[in-house]
């Protein structure tokens, strides 16, 4: 954590800040989990056609943003960009298969 309000993920290769996100305390994290739990009953009633559409939309967004996702993943993990890109596309394919 850089200043207590944000979390910085450092590139393991050069130590540069790869990403910076808001930090949460335990109560804030619980609130997020509670919101997700509260959304589940509505999600469980979503029919297969709408779920398919949403999963395909998520896969499309992964593929559209694959260059940026690959870059950020490589910076945050130190992994080879080719490996990161493979994983982004694999995730999109998994969403399509689930749809």
XYZ file of N, CA and C in Angstrom:
297
model
N 0.842 -1.159 0.000
C 0.000 0.000 0.000
C 0.898 1.237 0.000
N 0.667 2.109 -0.923
C 1.521 3.279 -1.052
C 1.210 4.323 0.011
N -0.062 4.631 0.229
C -0.412 5.711 1.154
C -1.550 5.336 2.103
N -1.940 4.083 2.149
C -3.031 3.643 3.011
C -4.390 3.724 2.361
N -4.517 4.498 1.297
C -5.797 4.594 0.596
C -5.764 3.871 -0.739
N -4.570 3.514 -1.181
C -4.405 2.832 -2.464
C -3.407 1.691 -2.328
N -3.584 0.728 -3.182
C -2.667 -0.401 -3.233
C -1.914 -0.327 -4.552
N -0.621 -0.445 -4.489
C 0.189 -0.437 -5.701
C 0.749 -1.823 -5.951
N 0.587 -2.295 -7.175
C 1.183 -3.567 -7.580
C 2.415 -3.208 -8.395
N 3.537 -3.767 -7.989
C 4.805 -3.435 -8.635
C 5.194 -4.491 -9.658
N 5.789 -4.039 -10.733
C 6.332 -4.932 -11.737
C 7.492 -5.681 -11.082
N 7.442 -7.018 -11.043
C 8.506 -7.759 -10.357
C 9.852 -7.699 -11.065
N 9.869 -7.261 -12.300
C 11.127 -7.199 -13.034
C 11.878 -5.907 -12.752
N 11.169 -4.758 -12.825
C 11.877 -3.488 -12.654
C 11.425 -2.670 -11.446
N 10.419 -3.148 -10.724
C 9.962 -2.448 -9.526
C 9.080 -1.244 -9.783
N 8.792 -0.936 -11.037
C 7.919 0.198 -11.364
C 6.481 -0.123 -10.970
N 5.698 0.916 -10.680
C 4.290 0.717 -10.351
C 3.571 0.249 -11.618
N 2.978 -0.940 -11.545
C 2.258 -1.498 -12.691
C 0.790 -1.105 -12.660
N 0.209 -1.020 -11.465
C -1.177 -0.584 -11.329
C -1.390 -0.035 -9.934
N -2.395 0.812 -9.823
C -2.716 1.439 -8.539
C -4.228 1.393 -8.393
N -4.712 0.812 -7.311
C -6.149 0.666 -7.091
C -6.500 1.113 -5.676
N -7.761 1.490 -5.481
C -8.183 1.851 -4.127
C -8.036 0.670 -3.177
N -7.592 0.945 -1.969
C -7.475 -0.082 -0.939
C -8.794 -0.166 -0.176
N -9.081 -1.340 0.374
C -10.280 -1.533 1.185
C -9.887 -2.084 2.537
N -10.661 -1.711 3.530
C -10.486 -2.364 4.820
C -11.438 -3.564 4.866
N -11.408 -4.309 5.949
C -12.215 -5.530 6.035
C -13.707 -5.233 5.902
N -14.185 -4.152 6.482
C -15.613 -3.818 6.414
C -16.033 -3.500 4.971
N -15.189 -2.789 4.243
C -15.503 -2.472 2.852
C -15.512 -3.739 1.998
N -14.567 -4.626 2.231
C -14.526 -5.890 1.483
C -15.762 -6.719 1.791
N -16.195 -6.744 3.058
C -17.409 -7.470 3.423
C -18.622 -6.883 2.714
N -18.676 -5.561 2.618
C -19.804 -4.900 1.945
C -19.881 -5.313 0.480
N -18.727 -5.421 -0.167
C -18.703 -5.867 -1.566
C -19.208 -7.310 -1.670
N -18.737 -8.170 -0.769
C -19.185 -9.568 -0.771
C -20.677 -9.657 -0.488
N -21.171 -8.832 0.407
C -22.603 -8.828 0.716
C -23.430 -8.395 -0.490
N -22.938 -7.412 -1.254
C -23.644 -6.986 -2.467
C -23.708 -8.118 -3.487
N -22.593 -8.826 -3.633
C -22.576 -9.961 -4.561
C -23.567 -11.032 -4.115
N -23.600 -11.323 -2.824
C -24.529 -12.326 -2.307
C -25.972 -11.874 -2.512
N -26.235 -10.592 -2.330
C -27.594 -10.072 -2.517
C -28.027 -10.133 -3.981
N -27.075 -10.048 -4.901
C -27.398 -10.095 -6.334
C -27.665 -11.517 -6.820
N -27.198 -12.504 -6.080
C -27.313 -13.893 -6.546
C -28.752 -14.346 -6.777
N -29.708 -14.055 -5.898
C -31.072 -14.525 -6.164
C -31.616 -14.045 -7.523
N -31.348 -12.790 -7.865
C -31.804 -12.282 -9.164
C -31.071 -12.989 -10.301
N -29.744 -13.173 -10.156
C -28.967 -13.854 -11.195
C -29.449 -15.292 -11.383
N -29.809 -15.948 -10.298
C -30.229 -17.348 -10.397
C -31.540 -17.491 -11.160
N -32.282 -16.397 -11.298
C -33.550 -16.440 -12.045
C -33.388 -16.035 -13.506
N -32.190 -15.609 -13.885
C -31.942 -15.207 -15.277
C -31.965 -16.458 -16.147
N -32.717 -16.396 -17.227
C -32.857 -17.550 -18.103
C -31.602 -17.816 -18.926
N -31.545 -18.992 -19.532
C -30.350 -19.386 -20.272
C -30.018 -18.483 -21.458
N -31.024 -17.960 -22.136
C -30.743 -17.093 -23.296
C -30.061 -15.802 -22.865
N -30.565 -15.207 -21.795
C -29.954 -13.960 -21.318
C -28.563 -14.223 -20.736
N -28.393 -15.336 -20.012
C -27.067 -15.672 -19.490
C -26.077 -15.855 -20.631
N -26.525 -16.546 -21.672
C -25.661 -16.759 -22.838
C -25.226 -15.423 -23.417
N -26.192 -14.505 -23.581
C -25.885 -13.189 -24.146
C -24.854 -12.460 -23.274
N -25.037 -12.504 -21.956
C -24.114 -11.816 -21.054
C -22.717 -12.447 -21.077
N -22.639 -13.773 -21.115
C -21.338 -14.437 -21.172
C -20.626 -14.135 -22.493
N -21.379 -14.115 -23.586
C -20.771 -13.791 -24.882
C -20.303 -12.335 -24.925
N -21.075 -11.455 -24.301
C -20.672 -10.044 -24.229
C -19.381 -9.910 -23.424
N -19.272 -10.639 -22.318
C -18.045 -10.602 -21.508
C -16.856 -11.117 -22.317
N -17.067 -12.193 -23.086
C -15.991 -12.734 -23.927
C -15.573 -11.706 -24.977
N -16.546 -11.034 -25.585
C -16.236 -9.995 -26.569
C -15.403 -8.880 -25.947
N -15.749 -8.480 -24.731
C -15.010 -7.395 -24.067
C -13.583 -7.825 -23.748
N -13.410 -9.077 -23.339
C -12.050 -9.570 -23.102
C -11.231 -9.499 -24.383
N -11.821 -9.954 -25.476
C -11.080 -9.961 -26.741
C -10.816 -8.552 -27.241
N -11.775 -7.659 -27.085
C -11.589 -6.277 -27.520
C -10.468 -5.597 -26.738
N -10.386 -5.897 -25.448
C -9.362 -5.281 -24.611
C -8.129 -6.141 -24.417
N -7.954 -7.153 -25.258
C -6.874 -8.124 -25.030
C -5.480 -7.491 -25.023
N -5.238 -6.509 -25.864
C -3.904 -5.891 -25.891
C -3.598 -5.208 -24.560
N -4.551 -4.446 -24.056
C -4.356 -3.743 -22.783
C -4.285 -4.730 -21.621
N -5.167 -5.719 -21.619
C -5.140 -6.731 -20.552
C -3.814 -7.489 -20.556
N -3.338 -7.831 -21.738
C -2.068 -8.538 -21.855
C -0.925 -7.688 -21.316
N -0.923 -6.408 -21.666
C 0.131 -5.498 -21.205
C 0.125 -5.384 -19.683
N -1.051 -5.158 -19.111
C -1.149 -4.992 -17.659
C -0.771 -6.284 -16.944
N -1.244 -7.418 -17.448
C -0.915 -8.693 -16.817
C 0.600 -8.936 -16.832
N 1.227 -8.639 -17.947
C 2.680 -8.824 -18.049
C 3.414 -7.915 -17.067
N 2.957 -6.671 -16.952
C 3.600 -5.736 -16.022
C 3.403 -6.161 -14.574
N 2.209 -6.640 -14.243
C 1.912 -6.995 -12.856
C 2.563 -8.308 -12.427
N 2.752 -9.220 -13.350
C 3.252 -10.541 -12.973
C 4.683 -10.804 -13.399
N 5.164 -10.046 -14.385
C 6.495 -10.306 -14.926
C 6.499 -11.450 -15.914
N 5.315 -11.967 -16.243
C 5.224 -13.074 -17.204
C 5.424 -12.552 -18.625
N 5.777 -13.452 -19.513
C 5.971 -13.088 -20.920
C 4.642 -12.624 -21.517
N 4.657 -11.548 -22.310
C 3.423 -11.073 -22.933
C 2.690 -12.164 -23.722
N 3.428 -13.044 -24.380
C 2.769 -14.098 -25.143
C 1.945 -15.001 -24.220
N 2.492 -15.323 -23.057
C 1.784 -16.165 -22.089
C 0.547 -15.433 -21.560
N 0.692 -14.143 -21.282
C -0.435 -13.357 -20.794
C -1.538 -13.291 -21.839
N -1.165 -13.037 -23.091
C -2.148 -12.985 -24.169
C -2.870 -14.312 -24.343
N -2.132 -15.397 -24.233
C -2.742 -16.721 -24.315
C -3.829 -16.864 -23.257
N -3.535 -16.426 -22.034
C -4.497 -16.562 -20.944
C -5.718 -15.668 -21.122
N -5.545 -14.485 -21.664
C -6.689 -13.614 -21.936
C -7.606 -14.285 -22.953
N -7.033 -14.803 -24.025
C -7.851 -15.452 -25.051
C -8.448 -16.762 -24.546
N -7.728 -17.476 -23.710
C -8.266 -18.700 -23.115
C -9.485 -18.368 -22.254
N -9.401 -17.305 -21.477
C -10.538 -16.902 -20.638
C -11.753 -16.564 -21.496
N -11.541 -15.858 -22.605
C -12.640 -15.526 -23.503
C -13.258 -16.814 -24.074
N -12.423 -17.762 -24.449
C -12.933 -19.018 -24.986
C -13.705 -19.810 -23.925
N -13.250 -19.741 -22.686
C -13.973 -20.425 -21.610
C -15.344 -19.815 -21.397
N -15.434 -18.478 -21.490
C -16.734 -17.834 -21.377
C -17.653 -18.242 -22.530
N -17.091 -18.314 -23.733
C -17.894 -18.743 -24.881
C -18.366 -20.192 -24.716
N -17.511 -21.036 -24.196
C -17.890 -22.437 -23.964
C -18.981 -22.530 -22.904
N -18.871 -21.707 -21.863
C -19.897 -21.705 -20.819
C -21.236 -21.217 -21.360
N -21.173 -20.292 -22.334
C -22.404 -19.766 -22.930
C -23.096 -20.850 -23.723
